[in-house]
Coordinates of C-alpha atoms in Angstrom, one line a residue:
M1 CA 80.3 78.0 83.3
G2 CA 82.8 75.0 82.7
R3 CA 83.7 72.2 85.2
L4 CA 86.2 73.2 87.9
V5 CA 89.4 71.0 87.8
P6 CA 89.8 69.5 91.2
A7 CA 93.5 69.3 91.2
V8 CA 93.8 73.1 90.4
T9 CA 91.3 73.9 93.0
R10 CA 93.3 72.1 95.6
A11 CA 96.4 73.7 94.4
F12 CA 94.8 77.1 95.1
D13 CA 93.4 75.9 98.4
V14 CA 97.0 75.2 99.4
L15 CA 98.3 78.6 98.5
E16 CA 95.4 80.5 100.1
L17 CA 96.3 78.7 103.5
F18 CA 99.4 80.7 103.4
L19 CA 97.5 84.1 103.6
E20 CA 96.7 83.2 107.2
G21 CA 99.0 83.1 110.4
D22 CA 102.6 83.6 110.1
G23 CA 102.9 82.6 106.4
T24 CA 104.6 79.3 106.8
L25 CA 103.1 75.7 106.9
S26 CA 104.3 72.2 107.0
A27 CA 102.9 69.4 104.8
P28 CA 101.3 67.7 107.8
E29 CA 99.5 70.9 108.7
I30 CA 98.3 71.3 105.1
T31 CA 97.1 67.7 105.1
R32 CA 95.2 68.2 108.4
R33 CA 93.6 71.7 107.5
L34 CA 92.5 70.7 104.0
Q35 CA 91.8 67.2 104.9
L36 CA 93.5 65.8 102.0
P37 CA 95.4 62.3 101.7
R38 CA 99.0 62.7 102.6
T39 CA 100.1 61.5 99.1
T40 CA 98.0 64.3 97.6
T41 CA 99.5 67.0 99.7
H42 CA 103.0 65.9 98.9
E43 CA 102.3 66.0 95.2
L44 CA 100.8 69.5 95.4
V45 CA 103.6 70.7 97.5
T46 CA 106.1 69.3 95.3
T47 CA 104.6 70.6 92.1
L48 CA 104.1 74.2 93.6
T49 CA 107.7 74.2 94.9
A50 CA 109.1 73.1 91.4
R51 CA 107.2 76.0 90.0
N52 CA 108.4 78.6 92.6
Y53 CA 105.0 79.1 94.2
L54 CA 106.2 77.7 97.3
V55 CA 109.8 77.6 98.8
P56 CA 111.3 75.7 101.8
V57 CA 111.9 77.8 104.8
P58 CA 115.8 77.5 105.2
E59 CA 115.7 78.0 109.1
Q60 CA 112.8 75.7 109.5
P61 CA 113.1 72.4 107.9
G62 CA 109.9 70.8 106.6
R63 CA 108.0 74.1 106.5
Y64 CA 107.3 76.2 103.5
R65 CA 106.4 79.8 102.5
L66 CA 105.1 81.6 99.5
G67 CA 107.6 81.7 96.8
V68 CA 108.6 84.6 94.3
R69 CA 106.2 83.5 91.6
T70 CA 103.3 84.6 93.9
Y71 CA 104.8 88.0 94.3
Q72 CA 105.4 88.4 90.5
L73 CA 101.7 87.6 89.9
G74 CA 100.6 90.0 92.5
S75 CA 102.9 92.8 91.2
R76 CA 101.7 92.2 87.7
Y77 CA 98.1 92.6 89.0
A78 CA 98.8 95.8 90.9
E79 CA 100.4 97.3 87.7
Q80 CA 97.3 96.7 85.7
L81 CA 95.0 98.3 88.3
D82 CA 93.7 101.7 87.3
L83 CA 92.3 103.7 90.3
A84 CA 90.1 105.8 88.1
A85 CA 88.5 103.1 86.2
E86 CA 88.0 100.7 89.3
G87 CA 86.8 103.9 91.2
H88 CA 84.1 104.6 88.7
Q89 CA 82.8 100.9 88.7
V90 CA 82.5 101.1 92.5
A91 CA 81.0 104.5 92.4
R92 CA 78.5 103.2 89.8
E93 CA 77.5 100.3 92.2
V94 CA 77.1 102.7 95.3
A95 CA 75.2 105.3 93.2
D96 CA 72.8 102.5 91.9
T97 CA 72.0 101.5 95.5
C98 CA 71.3 104.9 97.0
G99 CA 70.4 107.1 94.0
E100 CA 72.8 109.9 95.2
T101 CA 76.0 111.3 93.6
V102 CA 79.1 109.5 94.3
H103 CA 82.8 110.7 93.9
V104 CA 86.3 109.1 94.2
A105 CA 89.0 111.7 94.9
V106 CA 92.6 111.9 95.5
L107 CA 94.8 114.4 97.4
E108 CA 97.3 116.7 95.8
D109 CA 98.8 119.3 98.0
M110 CA 95.9 121.0 99.9
D111 CA 93.3 120.3 97.1
V112 CA 91.4 117.2 96.2
I113 CA 90.9 116.0 92.5
Y114 CA 87.9 114.1 91.6
I115 CA 88.9 111.1 89.5
A116 CA 85.6 109.5 89.3
K117 CA 82.0 110.7 89.5
V118 CA 78.5 109.1 89.1
D119 CA 75.5 111.3 89.1
S120 CA 72.4 111.1 91.3
T121 CA 69.4 109.8 89.5
H122 CA 67.2 112.6 91.2
A123 CA 66.3 115.9 89.3
V124 CA 67.8 118.0 92.1
R125 CA 71.5 116.8 92.4
M126 CA 75.0 117.9 93.0
V127 CA 76.7 119.7 90.1
S128 CA 80.3 118.6 89.7
A129 CA 82.7 116.7 87.3
A130 CA 85.5 114.4 87.3
G131 CA 88.8 116.3 87.0
R132 CA 87.4 119.2 89.2
R133 CA 89.7 120.5 91.9
L134 CA 88.5 121.8 95.3
P135 CA 90.1 122.8 98.5
A136 CA 90.6 119.8 100.7
H137 CA 89.6 121.4 103.8
C138 CA 86.2 122.2 102.4
T139 CA 85.1 118.7 101.4
A140 CA 84.4 115.3 103.0
V141 CA 86.9 113.5 100.8
G142 CA 89.5 116.1 101.4
K143 CA 89.0 116.0 105.3
M144 CA 89.1 112.2 105.2
L145 CA 92.4 112.4 103.2
L146 CA 94.2 115.0 105.3
A147 CA 93.2 113.1 108.4
T148 CA 95.2 110.2 107.3
L149 CA 98.4 112.2 106.9
P150 CA 101.2 111.9 109.4
E151 CA 101.2 114.8 111.7
A152 CA 104.4 116.2 110.4
E153 CA 103.3 116.1 106.8
L154 CA 100.1 117.6 107.6
G155 CA 101.9 120.4 109.4
E156 CA 104.2 121.1 106.5
R157 CA 101.1 121.3 104.1
L158 CA 99.3 123.7 106.5
E159 CA 102.2 126.0 106.9
G160 CA 101.7 129.1 105.0
C161 CA 98.4 127.7 103.6
E162 CA 95.4 130.1 103.6
L163 CA 92.3 128.2 104.3
I164 CA 89.9 130.0 102.2
G165 CA 86.2 129.3 102.8
M166 CA 83.7 128.3 100.0
T167 CA 80.7 128.9 102.1
P168 CA 80.1 130.5 105.5
R169 CA 80.2 126.9 107.1
S170 CA 83.8 126.2 105.7
I171 CA 86.5 125.6 108.2
T172 CA 89.2 128.4 107.7
D173 CA 90.9 128.1 111.1
P174 CA 93.9 125.7 111.2
D175 CA 93.4 124.8 114.9
A176 CA 89.7 124.1 114.0
L177 CA 90.7 122.0 111.1
R178 CA 93.1 120.0 113.3
A179 CA 90.5 119.3 115.8
A180 CA 88.1 118.2 113.0
L181 CA 90.7 115.8 111.7
A182 CA 91.3 114.4 115.0
E183 CA 87.7 113.5 115.3
I184 CA 87.8 111.9 111.9
R185 CA 90.6 109.8 112.8
I186 CA 88.7 108.3 115.6
L187 CA 85.6 107.9 113.7
G188 CA 87.3 106.5 110.5
V189 CA 84.8 108.3 108.3
A190 CA 84.4 112.2 107.4
G191 CA 81.5 114.4 107.0
E192 CA 80.9 117.8 105.3
Q193 CA 77.8 120.0 106.3
Q194 CA 77.4 122.6 103.3
E195 CA 81.1 123.5 103.6
S196 CA 81.8 123.5 99.9
N197 CA 78.3 124.0 98.6
P198 CA 75.6 125.6 100.7
D199 CA 72.9 123.0 99.4
V200 CA 74.9 119.9 99.7
T201 CA 76.1 117.5 102.5
C202 CA 78.5 114.7 102.2
V203 CA 80.1 111.7 103.9
A204 CA 83.3 110.0 102.9
A205 CA 85.4 107.0 103.8
P206 CA 89.1 106.0 103.0
V207 CA 90.3 103.8 100.2
R208 CA 93.5 102.0 100.6
D209 CA 96.0 100.3 98.3
R210 CA 97.5 96.7 98.7
T211 CA 100.1 98.2 101.2
G212 CA 97.5 99.6 103.4
R213 CA 98.3 103.3 102.4
V214 CA 95.2 105.5 101.9
V215 CA 95.2 106.6 98.3
A216 CA 91.9 107.9 97.8
A217 CA 88.4 108.5 99.4
L218 CA 85.0 107.7 98.3
S219 CA 82.1 110.1 99.1
V220 CA 78.3 110.2 98.8
S221 CA 76.9 113.8 98.3
V222 CA 73.2 114.6 99.1
P223 CA 71.2 117.9 98.8
V224 CA 70.3 119.1 102.2
H225 CA 66.6 118.8 101.6
R226 CA 67.1 114.9 101.4
W227 CA 69.4 114.8 104.4
S228 CA 68.4 113.3 107.9
E229 CA 69.9 111.5 110.7
D230 CA 68.7 108.2 109.4
R231 CA 69.9 109.1 105.8
E232 CA 73.4 110.0 107.2
N233 CA 73.7 106.6 109.0
E234 CA 72.6 104.8 105.9
L235 CA 74.8 106.6 103.5
T236 CA 77.8 106.5 105.9
A237 CA 77.5 102.7 105.9
L238 CA 77.2 102.7 102.2
A239 CA 80.3 104.9 101.6
V240 CA 82.3 102.6 104.0
K241 CA 81.1 99.5 102.1
G242 CA 82.1 101.2 98.8
A243 CA 85.4 102.3 100.0
N244 CA 86.1 98.8 101.3
E245 CA 85.1 97.3 98.0
L246 CA 87.3 99.6 95.9
S247 CA 90.4 98.9 98.6
E248 CA 89.9 95.2 97.9
R249 CA 89.9 95.8 94.1
L250 CA 93.3 97.6 94.7
G251 CA 94.6 94.5 96.6
Y252 CA 94.0 95.6 100.2
G253 CA 93.4 92.8 102.6
I254 CA 94.3 90.1 100.0
V255 CA 97.9 89.6 100.9
R256 CA 99.4 91.7 103.7

């Protein structure tokens, strides 16, 4: 690894300060918070302003905010993101940690489509494939995604939709589904107990894009004979961690 350039590091330190608070700062505040000489702060702010990374706040003389150039860089970064590719990388990390099957899925109408999958290392494992479509109400990822929909949109999707069961434990009553989704909203995670496969249980957590919108869900699937309360707690935490990691890769929590 090469040597870090101090002036560049300080410039990024200045820019990253604007991610906090109300997004505006004065030169004295930057000087105080970064413990820089006043002349150094002045040179950094002048340079960043000249390059449109910072702009003066018209109604607040002496204060600055992030400029259009930072937005352009962020937009280009977002354009280059590939949810499936990023999802597969994170799913691989989660699967390597727990040894179980990990999926990333998106919602389409009342179905989920698996866009990434990494298999369990165990001989007995869930059989599935990326690209597979399943009824959302029968899966942990699907219920997680349905739970994040606005009530009006959920109602539109449920209207005229027959909730067909995949196993005897599948939810097939709209009121029961609504109750389950209400609980998921409170918990922030979703579970599935042999609802899409009589031999499999799953836990899932939401994945958000840079705007905060839920765009996918990440799940860990386990054969019932390897399931226990302790294992559930462990894998739920791992699913949340993986979903948060994927959300960060999509830009969530970086600039909001």
